[in-house]
Amino acid sequence: MNILLNSKPYEVEQNCTLTQLLEALDQSPIGIAFAVDSVIIKRTEWDNFQLKEGHRVTMIKAACGG
């Protein structure tokens, strides 16, 4: 199944959740936020939020510095 991840095509398994996407990307959840189709998804919903074909996912990672 194809989604857009930070404006780039990315393939995920059918019924992939945001938690599973994060694991596939080998990322820690610390400092991460997700928006799907421009709607912020609460961290408490990541385990149950299933991605669908064509979803536009934005993954934001907090960074320190100035």
PDB file of C-alpha atoms in Angstrom:
ATOM      1  CA  MET A   1       0.000   0.000   0.000  1.00  0.00           C
ATOM      2  CA  ASN A   2       1.346   3.435  -0.895  1.00  0.00           C
ATOM      3  CA  ILE A   3       1.320   6.579   1.227  1.00  0.00           C
ATOM      4  CA  LEU A   4       3.174   9.863   1.055  1.00  0.00           C
ATOM      5  CA  LEU A   5       5.614  10.278   3.929  1.00  0.00           C
ATOM      6  CA  ASN A   6       6.920  13.827   4.207  1.00  0.00           C
ATOM      7  CA  SER A   7       5.881  14.357   0.563  1.00  0.00           C
ATOM      8  CA  LYS A   8       7.764  11.266  -0.703  1.00  0.00           C
ATOM      9  CA  PRO A   9       6.192   7.981  -1.844  1.00  0.00           C
ATOM     10  CA  TYR A  10       6.548   5.243   0.761  1.00  0.00           C
ATOM     11  CA  GLU A  11       5.196   1.694   0.770  1.00  0.00           C
ATOM     12  CA  VAL A  12       3.711   0.143   3.921  1.00  0.00           C
ATOM     13  CA  GLU A  13       1.903  -3.087   4.758  1.00  0.00           C
ATOM     14  CA  GLN A  14      -1.894  -3.173   4.610  1.00  0.00           C
ATOM     15  CA  ASN A  15      -3.447  -1.981   7.924  1.00  0.00           C
ATOM     16  CA  CYS A  16      -0.121  -0.463   9.039  1.00  0.00           C
ATOM     17  CA  THR A  17      -0.470   1.684  12.159  1.00  0.00           C
ATOM     18  CA  LEU A  18       1.548   4.785  12.959  1.00  0.00           C
ATOM     19  CA  THR A  19       3.398   2.799  15.638  1.00  0.00           C
ATOM     20  CA  GLN A  20       4.337   0.166  13.050  1.00  0.00           C
ATOM     21  CA  LEU A  21       5.438   2.876  10.618  1.00  0.00           C
ATOM     22  CA  LEU A  22       7.709   4.361  13.282  1.00  0.00           C
ATOM     23  CA  GLU A  23       9.197   0.905  13.937  1.00  0.00           C
ATOM     24  CA  ALA A  24       9.741   0.330  10.203  1.00  0.00           C
ATOM     25  CA  LEU A  25      11.602   3.649  10.054  1.00  0.00           C
ATOM     26  CA  ASP A  26      13.729   2.539  13.050  1.00  0.00           C
ATOM     27  CA  GLN A  27      12.853   5.727  14.933  1.00  0.00           C
ATOM     28  CA  SER A  28      12.327   6.327  18.630  1.00  0.00           C
ATOM     29  CA  PRO A  29       8.960   7.895  19.474  1.00  0.00           C
ATOM     30  CA  ILE A  30      10.663  10.525  21.639  1.00  0.00           C
ATOM     31  CA  GLY A  31      10.245  13.963  20.077  1.00  0.00           C
ATOM     32  CA  ILE A  32       8.101  12.681  17.190  1.00  0.00           C
ATOM     33  CA  ALA A  33       4.710  13.984  16.077  1.00  0.00           C
ATOM     34  CA  PHE A  34       2.506  12.720  13.245  1.00  0.00           C
ATOM     35  CA  ALA A  35      -0.071  14.480  11.105  1.00  0.00           C
ATOM     36  CA  VAL A  36      -2.166  12.520   8.625  1.00  0.00           C
ATOM     37  CA  ASP A  37      -3.869  14.537   5.902  1.00  0.00           C
ATOM     38  CA  SER A  38      -3.010  17.688   7.887  1.00  0.00           C
ATOM     39  CA  VAL A  39      -4.614  16.435  11.134  1.00  0.00           C
ATOM     40  CA  ILE A  40      -2.388  15.874  14.179  1.00  0.00           C
ATOM     41  CA  ILE A  41      -2.782  12.336  15.547  1.00  0.00           C
ATOM     42  CA  LYS A  42      -2.388  12.033  19.317  1.00  0.00           C
ATOM     43  CA  ARG A  43       0.336   9.646  20.487  1.00  0.00           C
ATOM     44  CA  THR A  44      -2.304   7.669  22.415  1.00  0.00           C
ATOM     45  CA  GLU A  45      -3.982   6.885  19.070  1.00  0.00           C
ATOM     46  CA  TRP A  46      -0.877   5.694  17.183  1.00  0.00           C
ATOM     47  CA  ASP A  47      -1.375   2.002  18.048  1.00  0.00           C
ATOM     48  CA  ASN A  48      -4.880   1.973  16.574  1.00  0.00           C
ATOM     49  CA  PHE A  49      -4.608   4.525  13.764  1.00  0.00           C
ATOM     50  CA  GLN A  50      -4.461   2.483  10.548  1.00  0.00           C
ATOM     51  CA  LEU A  51      -3.027   4.093   7.455  1.00  0.00           C
ATOM     52  CA  LYS A  52      -4.957   3.923   4.215  1.00  0.00           C
ATOM     53  CA  GLU A  53      -3.893   4.068   0.578  1.00  0.00           C
ATOM     54  CA  GLY A  54      -2.939   7.614  -0.380  1.00  0.00           C
ATOM     55  CA  HIS A  55      -2.717   9.028   3.138  1.00  0.00           C
ATOM     56  CA  ARG A  56      -0.397  12.033   3.371  1.00  0.00           C
ATOM     57  CA  VAL A  57       1.706  11.498   6.496  1.00  0.00           C
ATOM     58  CA  THR A  58       3.910  14.199   7.941  1.00  0.00           C
ATOM     59  CA  MET A  59       6.423  13.067  10.547  1.00  0.00           C
ATOM     60  CA  ILE A  60       7.912  15.890  12.577  1.00  0.00           C
ATOM     61  CA  LYS A  61      10.986  15.365  14.726  1.00  0.00           C
ATOM     62  CA  ALA A  62      11.847  17.910  17.394  1.00  0.00           C
ATOM     63  CA  ALA A  63      15.400  19.192  17.265  1.00  0.00           C
ATOM     64  CA  CYS A  64      17.456  21.232  19.683  1.00  0.00           C
ATOM     65  CA  GLY A  65      19.450  24.227  18.614  1.00  0.00           C
ATOM     66  CA  GLY A  66      18.931  27.664  17.316  1.00  0.00           C
TER      67      GLY A  66
END
